[in-house]
C-alpha cells in the first residue's frame, strides 16, 4: 500500500507552505522517499533550517565583505554571518554523517567551516590568553579534521578510483590541508601567547572569508542543478565563487602591505575603518 500510494504520501509530507525556491532545494537534496514518520519529518526540518541558515549566511557575508571594515554595519552583519554559519555548518555535517547515504567530504567541509568561523571570531573578540582553553580545543579539532581527511582522501585515491563517497578526493584533501594549516597557525599563536596588528587582522580575514568561500561554492556549484539550464551552461555560477577568493586575497594584501596596519588593533573594537 505504501509503494502504491508513496507519491501522494510524500507530497503530503513535504513543506508545501515554504517558498518555491526553498521547496525546490528540499526536493533536490532528498536522498530517499519521505513518508509521514517522525524521523523523516525531523530530517526534513533540519534540511529546511540548514537551507535558511545558508541563505542568511550568504546575504550577511556579502554585506560584511563589502562594508567598511570595522564599521557598525561590518560588525553587525559579521555577527549574523557567524551565527548563520554555525547553524548551517553544524547541521550540514550532522546530516552528512548520519544521513541515509553518508558523505564524509561534506562532514569535513562542515566541521572545517565551523572551526574557521569560530577561530576567526575569537581573534577579534578575545586575546590569546583569554581564549587559550577554547582555542586549544579548536586547534585539536582542526588537527583531527585534517588527519581524518588526509587518511580517507589518500585511501580514496589509491583504492576507490580517486573518489570518496562518490565525490572526488581532491577537494577533501584541500579541506584537510586548510585544517592542518589552521591548526599549525593556532599552535604558533598559542606558543607566542599573543597576536597583534596586521597579523591579527589577516588571521581574522582569511578564516572568515575562506568559510564564506566554502558556503558560496557549496551553493552555486554544489547545488547548480537548482538553477536554470542556461545558467548552468555558462560560467556565471562560478563568478560569485571566484569573486570571494579575489576579495580574500585583496584584503589580505591590503592589510599585510599597508603601513597603517602596524598599530595594534584594540581587542573587541575596530574603531578604524578600512575603506
Short mmCIF file of C-alpha atoms in Angstrom, two decimals:
data_model
loop_
_atom_site.label_atom_id
_atom_site.label_comp_id
_atom_site.label_asym_id
_atom_site.label_seq_id
_atom_site.Cartn_x
_atom_site.Cartn_y
_atom_site.Cartn_z
CA UNK A 1 0.00 0.00 0.00
CA UNK A 2 2.91 2.35 0.82
CA UNK A 3 4.56 1.66 -2.52
CA UNK A 4 1.27 2.17 -4.37
CA UNK A 5 0.46 5.50 -2.69
CA UNK A 6 4.00 6.64 -1.95
CA UNK A 7 3.89 9.64 -4.28
CA UNK A 8 0.79 11.11 -2.68
CA UNK A 9 2.10 10.41 0.80
CA UNK A 10 5.43 12.05 0.03
CA UNK A 11 3.71 15.14 -1.30
CA UNK A 12 1.69 15.47 1.90
CA UNK A 13 4.85 15.14 3.98
CA UNK A 14 6.73 17.97 2.31
CA UNK A 15 6.74 21.61 3.37
CA UNK A 16 4.06 22.75 0.97
CA UNK A 17 3.86 26.17 2.61
CA UNK A 18 7.53 27.16 2.21
CA UNK A 19 8.73 29.42 -0.63
CA UNK A 20 9.15 27.75 -4.00
CA UNK A 21 12.94 28.18 -4.15
CA UNK A 22 13.38 26.54 -0.73
CA UNK A 23 10.89 23.78 -1.57
CA UNK A 24 12.82 23.06 -4.78
CA UNK A 25 16.04 22.83 -2.81
CA UNK A 26 14.47 20.50 -0.27
CA UNK A 27 13.30 18.22 -3.05
CA UNK A 28 16.71 18.31 -4.75
CA UNK A 29 18.63 17.19 -1.67
CA UNK A 30 16.29 14.33 -0.81
CA UNK A 31 18.14 11.02 -0.84
CA UNK A 32 15.29 8.66 -0.04
CA UNK A 33 11.47 8.82 -0.31
CA UNK A 34 10.00 10.67 2.64
CA UNK A 35 6.98 9.25 4.43
CA UNK A 36 4.94 10.63 7.30
CA UNK A 37 7.22 9.34 10.05
CA UNK A 38 8.85 11.30 12.88
CA UNK A 39 12.36 10.55 11.64
CA UNK A 40 11.61 11.74 8.11
CA UNK A 41 9.92 14.87 9.43
CA UNK A 42 12.90 15.64 11.65
CA UNK A 43 15.30 15.19 8.73
CA UNK A 44 13.22 17.47 6.52
CA UNK A 45 13.05 20.13 9.24
CA UNK A 46 16.83 20.02 9.61
CA UNK A 47 17.26 20.47 5.87
CA UNK A 48 14.89 23.43 5.92
CA UNK A 49 16.81 25.13 8.76
CA UNK A 50 20.11 24.30 7.03
CA UNK A 51 18.97 25.97 3.81
CA UNK A 52 17.57 29.08 5.52
CA UNK A 53 20.79 29.46 7.54
CA UNK A 54 22.84 29.08 4.35
CA UNK A 55 20.88 31.77 2.52
CA UNK A 56 21.19 34.09 5.52
CA UNK A 57 24.93 33.41 5.70
CA UNK A 58 25.41 34.26 2.02
CA UNK A 59 23.44 37.50 2.36
CA UNK A 60 25.08 38.70 5.58
CA UNK A 61 28.51 37.55 4.44
CA UNK A 62 28.17 39.56 1.24
CA UNK A 63 27.32 42.66 3.28
CA UNK A 64 30.26 42.09 5.62
CA UNK A 65 32.66 41.67 2.70
CA UNK A 66 31.68 44.95 1.06
CA UNK A 67 31.07 47.06 4.18
CA UNK A 68 33.86 49.28 5.50
CA UNK A 69 35.96 47.06 7.74
CA UNK A 70 35.40 47.90 11.39
CA UNK A 71 32.18 49.84 10.75
CA UNK A 72 28.93 49.20 12.63
CA UNK A 73 27.47 47.51 9.53
CA UNK A 74 30.51 45.27 9.17
CA UNK A 75 30.39 44.17 12.81
CA UNK A 76 26.64 43.51 12.92
CA UNK A 77 26.47 41.70 9.58
CA UNK A 78 29.55 39.73 10.61
CA UNK A 79 27.84 38.51 13.78
CA UNK A 80 24.78 37.45 11.79
CA UNK A 81 27.10 35.66 9.37
CA UNK A 82 28.84 33.81 12.20
CA UNK A 83 25.59 32.66 13.79
CA UNK A 84 24.14 31.53 10.45
CA UNK A 85 27.36 29.70 9.54
CA UNK A 86 27.44 27.90 12.86
CA UNK A 87 23.91 26.59 12.31
CA UNK A 88 24.45 25.77 8.64
CA UNK A 89 27.80 24.00 9.07
CA UNK A 90 26.79 22.05 12.18
CA UNK A 91 23.56 20.79 10.63
CA UNK A 92 25.28 20.07 7.33
CA UNK A 93 27.97 17.99 9.00
CA UNK A 94 25.40 16.14 11.10
CA UNK A 95 23.19 15.28 8.12
CA UNK A 96 26.20 14.25 6.05
CA UNK A 97 27.49 11.98 8.82
CA UNK A 98 24.24 10.30 9.86
CA UNK A 99 22.12 10.51 6.73
CA UNK A 100 20.98 7.55 4.68
CA UNK A 101 23.98 7.98 2.40
CA UNK A 102 26.95 9.23 4.47
CA UNK A 103 29.12 11.88 2.81
CA UNK A 104 32.47 12.22 4.56
CA UNK A 105 33.61 15.03 2.24
CA UNK A 106 30.72 17.18 3.43
CA UNK A 107 31.42 16.21 7.04
CA UNK A 108 34.98 17.52 6.75
CA UNK A 109 33.83 20.66 4.93
CA UNK A 110 31.14 21.37 7.54
CA UNK A 111 33.45 20.87 10.51
CA UNK A 112 36.18 22.93 8.88
CA UNK A 113 33.73 25.78 8.26
CA UNK A 114 32.59 25.71 11.90
CA UNK A 115 36.21 25.77 13.07
CA UNK A 116 37.25 28.62 10.77
CA UNK A 117 34.33 30.85 11.75
CA UNK A 118 34.86 30.16 15.46
CA UNK A 119 38.59 30.92 15.47
CA UNK A 120 38.10 33.98 13.28
CA UNK A 121 35.58 35.41 15.74
CA UNK A 122 37.82 34.64 18.72
CA UNK A 123 40.66 36.51 17.06
CA UNK A 124 38.85 39.86 17.24
CA UNK A 125 36.83 39.24 20.40
CA UNK A 126 39.40 37.83 22.83
CA UNK A 127 43.11 37.97 23.48
CA UNK A 128 45.07 34.75 23.16
CA UNK A 129 45.28 34.36 26.93
CA UNK A 130 41.56 34.94 27.39
CA UNK A 131 40.72 32.33 24.75
CA UNK A 132 43.56 29.89 25.45
CA UNK A 133 41.44 26.94 26.61
CA UNK A 134 38.85 27.28 23.85
CA UNK A 135 41.48 27.92 21.20
CA UNK A 136 43.42 24.85 22.30
CA UNK A 137 40.29 22.73 21.92
CA UNK A 138 39.57 24.15 18.48
CA UNK A 139 43.17 23.53 17.45
CA UNK A 140 42.81 19.86 18.34
CA UNK A 141 39.54 19.74 16.39
CA UNK A 142 41.29 21.18 13.32
CA UNK A 143 44.13 18.67 13.69
CA UNK A 144 41.65 15.80 13.89
CA UNK A 145 39.74 17.09 10.85
CA UNK A 146 42.96 17.37 8.84
CA UNK A 147 44.30 13.95 9.74
CA UNK A 148 40.94 12.25 9.14
CA UNK A 149 40.56 13.95 5.75
CA UNK A 150 44.07 13.07 4.62
CA UNK A 151 43.66 9.41 5.62
CA UNK A 152 40.37 8.84 3.82
CA UNK A 153 41.44 11.06 0.91
CA UNK A 154 44.59 9.07 0.25
CA UNK A 155 42.61 5.84 0.62
CA UNK A 156 40.15 7.13 -1.98
CA UNK A 157 42.94 8.00 -4.40
CA UNK A 158 44.58 4.60 -4.03
CA UNK A 159 41.63 2.23 -3.75
CA UNK A 160 38.41 3.83 -4.95
CA UNK A 161 39.23 5.36 -8.29
CA UNK A 162 40.09 8.74 -6.79
CA UNK A 163 36.72 9.14 -5.09
CA UNK A 164 35.41 9.29 -1.53
CA UNK A 165 31.71 8.56 -1.08
CA UNK A 166 31.13 9.12 -4.81
CA UNK A 167 32.88 12.53 -4.74
CA UNK A 168 36.39 13.42 -5.98
CA UNK A 169 39.05 13.11 -3.30
CA UNK A 170 40.90 16.29 -4.32
CA UNK A 171 38.52 18.78 -2.63
CA UNK A 172 38.66 16.67 0.52
CA UNK A 173 42.46 16.81 0.53
CA UNK A 174 42.32 20.58 0.02
CA UNK A 175 39.97 20.99 3.01
CA UNK A 176 42.26 18.76 5.05
CA UNK A 177 45.30 20.84 4.13
CA UNK A 178 43.50 24.03 5.22
CA UNK A 179 42.54 22.40 8.53
CA UNK A 180 46.14 21.34 9.16
CA UNK A 181 47.40 24.81 8.21
CA UNK A 182 44.91 26.38 10.60
CA UNK A 183 45.99 24.05 13.41
CA UNK A 184 49.65 24.87 12.77
CA UNK A 185 48.98 28.62 12.85
CA UNK A 186 46.91 28.17 16.01
CA UNK A 187 49.78 26.34 17.69
CA UNK A 188 52.11 29.18 16.71
CA UNK A 189 49.76 31.76 18.24
CA UNK A 190 49.37 29.71 21.42
CA UNK A 191 53.14 29.40 21.70
CA UNK A 192 53.66 33.14 21.17
CA UNK A 193 50.81 33.94 23.61
CA UNK A 194 49.81 36.98 21.56
CA UNK A 195 49.00 38.21 18.07
CA UNK A 196 48.71 41.87 17.12
CA UNK A 197 48.33 44.39 14.36
CA UNK A 198 48.28 43.29 10.74
CA UNK A 199 48.79 39.62 11.55
CA UNK A 200 45.77 39.65 13.82
CA UNK A 201 43.61 41.25 11.16
CA UNK A 202 44.90 38.87 8.50
CA UNK A 203 44.11 35.87 10.70
CA UNK A 204 40.54 37.10 11.11
CA UNK A 205 40.10 37.90 7.43
CA UNK A 206 41.36 34.74 5.78
CA UNK A 207 39.48 32.41 8.10
CA UNK A 208 36.15 34.21 7.79
CA UNK A 209 36.50 34.68 4.04
CA UNK A 210 37.53 31.09 3.35
CA UNK A 211 34.49 29.91 5.29
CA UNK A 212 32.41 32.22 3.09
CA UNK A 213 34.07 30.68 0.03
CA UNK A 214 33.10 27.17 1.16
CA UNK A 215 29.48 28.25 1.60
CA UNK A 216 29.43 30.06 -1.74
CA UNK A 217 30.95 27.11 -3.57
CA UNK A 218 28.53 24.68 -1.95
CA UNK A 219 25.54 26.74 -3.02
CA UNK A 220 26.41 27.94 -6.53
CA UNK A 221 28.42 24.92 -7.73
CA UNK A 222 27.37 22.14 -5.35
CA UNK A 223 23.68 22.85 -5.99
CA UNK A 224 23.97 24.00 -9.59
CA UNK A 225 21.01 21.81 -10.58
CA UNK A 226 18.72 24.26 -8.80
CA UNK A 227 19.49 26.97 -11.33
CA UNK A 228 18.02 27.24 -14.85
CA UNK A 229 19.78 25.23 -17.54
CA UNK A 230 21.02 28.33 -19.46
CA UNK A 231 22.90 29.47 -16.36
CA UNK A 232 24.43 26.04 -15.81
CA UNK A 233 25.80 26.01 -19.35
CA UNK A 234 27.73 29.23 -18.79
CA UNK A 235 30.39 30.29 -16.30
CA UNK A 236 28.02 32.67 -14.49
CA UNK A 237 27.61 30.40 -11.47
CA UNK A 238 31.37 30.43 -10.93
CA UNK A 239 31.53 34.23 -10.72
CA UNK A 240 30.48 34.52 -7.03
CA UNK A 241 32.90 31.73 -6.12
CA UNK A 242 35.84 33.42 -7.84
CA UNK A 243 34.81 36.83 -6.51
CA UNK A 244 35.00 35.69 -2.88
CA UNK A 245 38.52 34.34 -3.46
CA UNK A 246 39.59 37.57 -5.17
CA UNK A 247 38.25 39.63 -2.27
CA UNK A 248 40.04 37.42 0.24
CA UNK A 249 43.41 37.92 -1.42
CA UNK A 250 42.70 41.62 -1.96
CA UNK A 251 42.00 42.27 1.70
CA UNK A 252 44.91 40.13 2.84
CA UNK A 253 47.29 42.02 0.57
CA UNK A 254 45.87 45.37 1.66
CA UNK A 255 46.18 44.55 5.35
CA UNK A 256 49.62 42.97 5.23
CA UNK A 257 51.17 45.53 2.90
CA UNK A 258 49.70 48.65 4.46
CA UNK A 259 51.94 50.55 6.85
CA UNK A 260 48.88 51.90 8.57
CA UNK A 261 48.15 48.45 9.96
CA UNK A 262 51.30 48.26 12.06
CA UNK A 263 49.42 49.68 15.04
CA UNK A 264 47.77 47.26 17.48
CA UNK A 265 44.04 46.83 16.92
CA UNK A 266 42.15 47.11 20.27
CA UNK A 267 40.52 43.87 21.38
CA UNK A 268 36.78 43.68 20.70
CA UNK A 269 36.65 47.05 18.94
CA UNK A 270 37.54 48.12 15.45
CA UNK A 271 37.44 51.90 15.62
CA UNK A 272 39.47 52.47 12.45
CA UNK A 273 37.80 51.74 9.16
CA UNK A 274 39.49 50.09 6.22
CA UNK A 275 37.88 51.65 3.17
#
